[in-house]
């Protein structure tokens, strides 16, 4: 197929505003906004969100700006609205093991109610218990118990006193101790000297009597201490008996106040029974504490045990919770336990337990960004453990390594049912599958957002609805149909395809806001196509400094680029530079040299490690294709070198392999190449020209360089024919082609291009594989034969002086 020169109509897609079916976007603002071009992702999202079975979490992969987060939030809220409200979660004091607080789930709103009811019950008990304990019935019975105890004690004491008196000892109490003294015949207490003055027999008798008295005192204590304990137990039982009706009434009021059916009713009842027992065991603290500060502190410490720590309150929800955790630190995601220092010890209790996003999302949906999660290895490992078990244990990381002692707290672990939505890139998704094989088992719903989609009338209307919604939400003026058509054309440009639109709507949204700002600056009106053009030019003006400087270096002669005439073994290739937020194209000179030898092709960039693997692959393909062209001459006696001139930052990609081949064939054949035609295109082993990326930026880059230097009417580009549908060139360039100042040629096969660049046919091999004399390949064939003769001569006469035999030494030039 011969070289084709494209017409202006081939160079970009132009959308007729009339075909959109509306005058301006205000007509579309009430229409529902669909998932534009994301039918696969939408179906996968609804499937994953609707699956109630475990391990059907969602991994959402796609490019930033494709709507992966906003559309999933929209779907999560829609699904959550149809689900029941999940229960509240409370942590309660564990009376049996205070270091292991109890977890209790209650119907939504009941947690707040339980907290209020318990608070009111404690206030009632603080008021009514002292009144009950000061009542006449309690006092009378208490006095009777104390009187009986005192009578028993007095009787035992009288017996002890008689025992002491019989042995000549007087007995009395002093500061809670028993004091006894030996007495004389007249009943007076004997001093120590008087005791020593007694006869020896009397002293022995007194010592024996003292030992008997001490034993009797011990028996007395053994008899009276149980009496005191019995009295205290009787008083405690009396207090419990007096308060029990009040306590039962308050706890029954709590049970009756919780109106909804409680799944953990048995657990709640056990807790309330334990609470009642604890109140009964501490009734003395409720009695007359106004004047006793120490007892009031003790009472307050007891009352804190009866509080409810409502860590998750779903009382205000109308459906399942939807939580987007943008800061997934360990405490924010998994919960935390607060500690405070008291006397150089870290202390805490159940009331200082706080829920994280996972607990708050129970029964609903939680969105996380994978990059944030992977930033903290501790978070990632804890999340993996949670996915494996489905249970969450709230803990405070680092407490075990604290330099001061800490009181441990191990809250009861909780079963959590939550649908995780993990946002990440494609690279992250596949890297994670390799690094963590269990990952795929837990995230079975893959939601893959496309970066582009096939354009249709429906997709264009949906894109116009997107513009209408963006205008309404931001309070911006609406867009005319022509302005929307220009935005759609720019979307095709971003996708690099006349048949496809870009799915990165963040770029479109930015253009909507910037175009509207320009429109508002000139007055209240619809956004017109001129405003969109101005916004696009302003964007370029903010980002093209690097491009401008590189063009200036070419214009000033610092970077050598020939735009006129013919050169041997030299050609202008086209490159694309991607700065992340801006892409542009620039020409780069390629040059080649060939001479007799047996070393083959030298890729200078590869030798100095300035080329990437894709570029090296392209050069190897070129080398093998060149060898296949002249297979009848194998092995080739060829030394050749090829280089990207003035490139110091590395080369990657295979889009210059066609240009490299043309430079080599020019050097071999001795036929110069037209410098006004820049070349881009990849090459396969059959000589077919393959499409390349960044085609629009590359063409426009060469166009601007030619424009700056001045057009001579012959300049243009040679591109792969398979890139024709990818063309979305600027209106200015299209006008340059229409006026005949610039030309765009396409080739399907590499041999078509060499004919265009040299003005000489490439040449077809005959049955023996030889090419016609005078063709490009024929002259290259002659050069290779001359190289072989030179190498053979050198081998036959090794002592002869070496002489580099270059292509062209054997033939006259055109």
PDB file of N, CA and C in Angstrom, residues 765-803:
ATOM      1  N   UNK A 765      12.493  -7.773  -3.604  1.00  0.00           N
ATOM      2  CA  UNK A 765      13.495  -8.802  -3.927  1.00  0.00           C
ATOM      3  C   UNK A 765      13.000  -9.716  -5.044  1.00  0.00           C
ATOM      4  N   UNK A 766      13.937 -10.230  -5.834  1.00  0.00           N
ATOM      5  CA  UNK A 766      13.579 -11.230  -6.840  1.00  0.00           C
ATOM      6  C   UNK A 766      13.584 -12.612  -6.214  1.00  0.00           C
ATOM      7  N   UNK A 767      13.487 -13.631  -7.036  1.00  0.00           N
ATOM      8  CA  UNK A 767      13.392 -14.995  -6.509  1.00  0.00           C
ATOM      9  C   UNK A 767      14.628 -15.384  -5.714  1.00  0.00           C
ATOM     10  N   UNK A 768      15.772 -14.812  -6.053  1.00  0.00           N
ATOM     11  CA  UNK A 768      17.006 -15.142  -5.347  1.00  0.00           C
ATOM     12  C   UNK A 768      17.204 -14.284  -4.110  1.00  0.00           C
ATOM     13  N   UNK A 769      16.281 -13.342  -3.904  1.00  0.00           N
ATOM     14  CA  UNK A 769      16.379 -12.488  -2.728  1.00  0.00           C
ATOM     15  C   UNK A 769      17.137 -11.208  -2.974  1.00  0.00           C
ATOM     16  N   UNK A 770      17.556 -10.942  -4.222  1.00  0.00           N
ATOM     17  CA  UNK A 770      18.331  -9.741  -4.505  1.00  0.00           C
ATOM     18  C   UNK A 770      17.396  -8.587  -4.869  1.00  0.00           C
ATOM     19  N   UNK A 771      17.834  -7.399  -4.537  1.00  0.00           N
ATOM     20  CA  UNK A 771      17.019  -6.199  -4.769  1.00  0.00           C
ATOM     21  C   UNK A 771      17.483  -5.498  -6.025  1.00  0.00           C
ATOM     22  N   UNK A 772      16.564  -4.791  -6.706  1.00  0.00           N
ATOM     23  CA  UNK A 772      16.919  -4.122  -7.970  1.00  0.00           C
ATOM     24  C   UNK A 772      18.005  -3.066  -7.756  1.00  0.00           C
ATOM     25  N   UNK A 773      18.878  -2.942  -8.745  1.00  0.00           N
ATOM     26  CA  UNK A 773      19.921  -1.928  -8.662  1.00  0.00           C
ATOM     27  C   UNK A 773      19.284  -0.543  -8.734  1.00  0.00           C
ATOM     28  N   UNK A 774      19.736   0.340  -7.928  1.00  0.00           N
ATOM     29  CA  UNK A 774      19.207   1.705  -7.913  1.00  0.00           C
ATOM     30  C   UNK A 774      18.135   1.932  -6.871  1.00  0.00           C
ATOM     31  N   UNK A 775      17.517   0.858  -6.344  1.00  0.00           N
ATOM     32  CA  UNK A 775      16.550   1.019  -5.259  1.00  0.00           C
ATOM     33  C   UNK A 775      17.297   1.227  -3.938  1.00  0.00           C
ATOM     34  N   UNK A 776      16.568   1.659  -2.921  1.00  0.00           N
ATOM     35  CA  UNK A 776      17.192   1.892  -1.620  1.00  0.00           C
ATOM     36  C   UNK A 776      17.813   0.603  -1.087  1.00  0.00           C
ATOM     37  N   UNK A 777      17.044  -0.466  -1.100  1.00  0.00           N
ATOM     38  CA  UNK A 777      17.557  -1.731  -0.575  1.00  0.00           C
ATOM     39  C   UNK A 777      18.624  -2.306  -1.502  1.00  0.00           C
ATOM     40  N   UNK A 778      18.519  -2.020  -2.809  1.00  0.00           N
ATOM     41  CA  UNK A 778      19.557  -2.474  -3.738  1.00  0.00           C
ATOM     42  C   UNK A 778      20.885  -1.816  -3.443  1.00  0.00           C
ATOM     43  N   UNK A 779      20.868  -0.509  -3.198  1.00  0.00           N
ATOM     44  CA  UNK A 779      22.126   0.179  -2.891  1.00  0.00           C
ATOM     45  C   UNK A 779      22.660  -0.254  -1.521  1.00  0.00           C
ATOM     46  N   UNK A 780      21.766  -0.503  -0.544  1.00  0.00           N
ATOM     47  CA  UNK A 780      22.218  -1.018   0.747  1.00  0.00           C
ATOM     48  C   UNK A 780      22.836  -2.402   0.577  1.00  0.00           C
ATOM     49  N   UNK A 781      22.240  -3.203  -0.333  1.00  0.00           N
ATOM     50  CA  UNK A 781      22.775  -4.538  -0.619  1.00  0.00           C
ATOM     51  C   UNK A 781      24.184  -4.441  -1.199  1.00  0.00           C
ATOM     52  N   UNK A 782      24.393  -3.484  -2.117  1.00  0.00           N
ATOM     53  CA  UNK A 782      25.725  -3.301  -2.701  1.00  0.00           C
ATOM     54  C   UNK A 782      26.728  -2.926  -1.624  1.00  0.00           C
ATOM     55  N   UNK A 783      26.314  -2.079  -0.687  1.00  0.00           N
ATOM     56  CA  UNK A 783      27.216  -1.668   0.386  1.00  0.00           C
ATOM     57  C   UNK A 783      27.597  -2.864   1.250  1.00  0.00           C
ATOM     58  N   UNK A 784      26.642  -3.712   1.565  1.00  0.00           N
ATOM     59  CA  UNK A 784      26.940  -4.877   2.391  1.00  0.00           C
ATOM     60  C   UNK A 784      27.874  -5.852   1.680  1.00  0.00           C
ATOM     61  N   UNK A 785      27.708  -5.991   0.346  1.00  0.00           N
ATOM     62  CA  UNK A 785      28.622  -6.849  -0.413  1.00  0.00           C
ATOM     63  C   UNK A 785      30.025  -6.269  -0.402  1.00  0.00           C
ATOM     64  N   UNK A 786      30.105  -4.957  -0.514  1.00  0.00           N
ATOM     65  CA  UNK A 786      31.423  -4.321  -0.459  1.00  0.00           C
ATOM     66  C   UNK A 786      32.047  -4.504   0.914  1.00  0.00           C
ATOM     67  N   UNK A 787      31.223  -4.426   1.956  1.00  0.00           N
ATOM     68  CA  UNK A 787      31.732  -4.655   3.314  1.00  0.00           C
ATOM     69  C   UNK A 787      32.282  -6.068   3.446  1.00  0.00           C
ATOM     70  N   UNK A 788      31.589  -7.026   2.831  1.00  0.00           N
ATOM     71  CA  UNK A 788      32.047  -8.413   2.937  1.00  0.00           C
ATOM     72  C   UNK A 788      33.384  -8.583   2.240  1.00  0.00           C
ATOM     73  N   UNK A 789      33.519  -7.982   1.062  1.00  0.00           N
ATOM     74  CA  UNK A 789      34.785  -8.099   0.351  1.00  0.00           C
ATOM     75  C   UNK A 789      35.914  -7.475   1.151  1.00  0.00           C
ATOM     76  N   UNK A 790      35.621  -6.359   1.798  1.00  0.00           N
ATOM     77  CA  UNK A 790      36.659  -5.700   2.600  1.00  0.00           C
ATOM     78  C   UNK A 790      37.068  -6.571   3.779  1.00  0.00           C
ATOM     79  N   UNK A 791      36.098  -7.207   4.417  1.00  0.00           N
ATOM     80  CA  UNK A 791      36.413  -8.078   5.558  1.00  0.00           C
ATOM     81  C   UNK A 791      37.200  -9.305   5.096  1.00  0.00           C
ATOM     82  N   UNK A 792      36.810  -9.873   3.923  1.00  0.00           N
ATOM     83  CA  UNK A 792      37.539 -11.038   3.407  1.00  0.00           C
ATOM     84  C   UNK A 792      38.970 -10.672   3.051  1.00  0.00           C
ATOM     85  N   UNK A 793      39.135  -9.477   2.471  1.00  0.00           N
ATOM     86  CA  UNK A 793      40.474  -9.024   2.122  1.00  0.00           C
ATOM     87  C   UNK A 793      41.327  -8.875   3.377  1.00  0.00           C
ATOM     88  N   UNK A 794      40.729  -8.370   4.427  1.00  0.00           N
ATOM     89  CA  UNK A 794      41.476  -8.191   5.667  1.00  0.00           C
ATOM     90  C   UNK A 794      41.895  -9.537   6.251  1.00  0.00           C
ATOM     91  N   UNK A 795      40.986 -10.537   6.103  1.00  0.00           N
ATOM     92  CA  UNK A 795      41.312 -11.868   6.634  1.00  0.00           C
ATOM     93  C   UNK A 795      42.414 -12.528   5.808  1.00  0.00           C
ATOM     94  N   UNK A 796      42.407 -12.285   4.461  1.00  0.00           N
ATOM     95  CA  UNK A 796      43.414 -12.894   3.598  1.00  0.00           C
ATOM     96  C   UNK A 796      44.766 -12.221   3.748  1.00  0.00           C
ATOM     97  N   UNK A 797      44.735 -10.925   4.072  1.00  0.00           N
ATOM     98  CA  UNK A 797      45.990 -10.174   4.213  1.00  0.00           C
ATOM     99  C   UNK A 797      45.982  -9.473   5.555  1.00  0.00           C
ATOM    100  N   UNK A 798      46.140 -10.232   6.649  1.00  0.00           N
ATOM    101  CA  UNK A 798      46.004  -9.648   7.990  1.00  0.00           C
ATOM    102  C   UNK A 798      47.018  -8.553   8.277  1.00  0.00           C
ATOM    103  N   UNK A 799      48.187  -8.546   7.570  1.00  0.00           N
ATOM    104  CA  UNK A 799      49.203  -7.535   7.851  1.00  0.00           C
ATOM    105  C   UNK A 799      48.986  -6.259   7.050  1.00  0.00           C
ATOM    106  N   UNK A 800      48.016  -6.289   6.137  1.00  0.00           N
ATOM    107  CA  UNK A 800      47.751  -5.085   5.344  1.00  0.00           C
ATOM    108  C   UNK A 800      47.185  -3.999   6.239  1.00  0.00           C
ATOM    109  N   UNK A 801      47.503  -2.764   5.970  1.00  0.00           N
ATOM    110  CA  UNK A 801      46.964  -1.669   6.801  1.00  0.00           C
ATOM    111  C   UNK A 801      45.439  -1.665   6.775  1.00  0.00           C
ATOM    112  N   UNK A 802      44.854  -1.459   7.941  1.00  0.00           N
ATOM    113  CA  UNK A 802      43.391  -1.479   8.058  1.00  0.00           C
ATOM    114  C   UNK A 802      42.829  -0.174   7.534  1.00  0.00           C
ATOM    115  N   UNK A 803      41.714  -0.283   6.879  1.00  0.00           N
ATOM    116  CA  UNK A 803      41.058   0.902   6.313  1.00  0.00           C
ATOM    117  C   UNK A 803      39.565   0.762   6.511  1.00  0.00           C
TER     118      UNK A 803
END
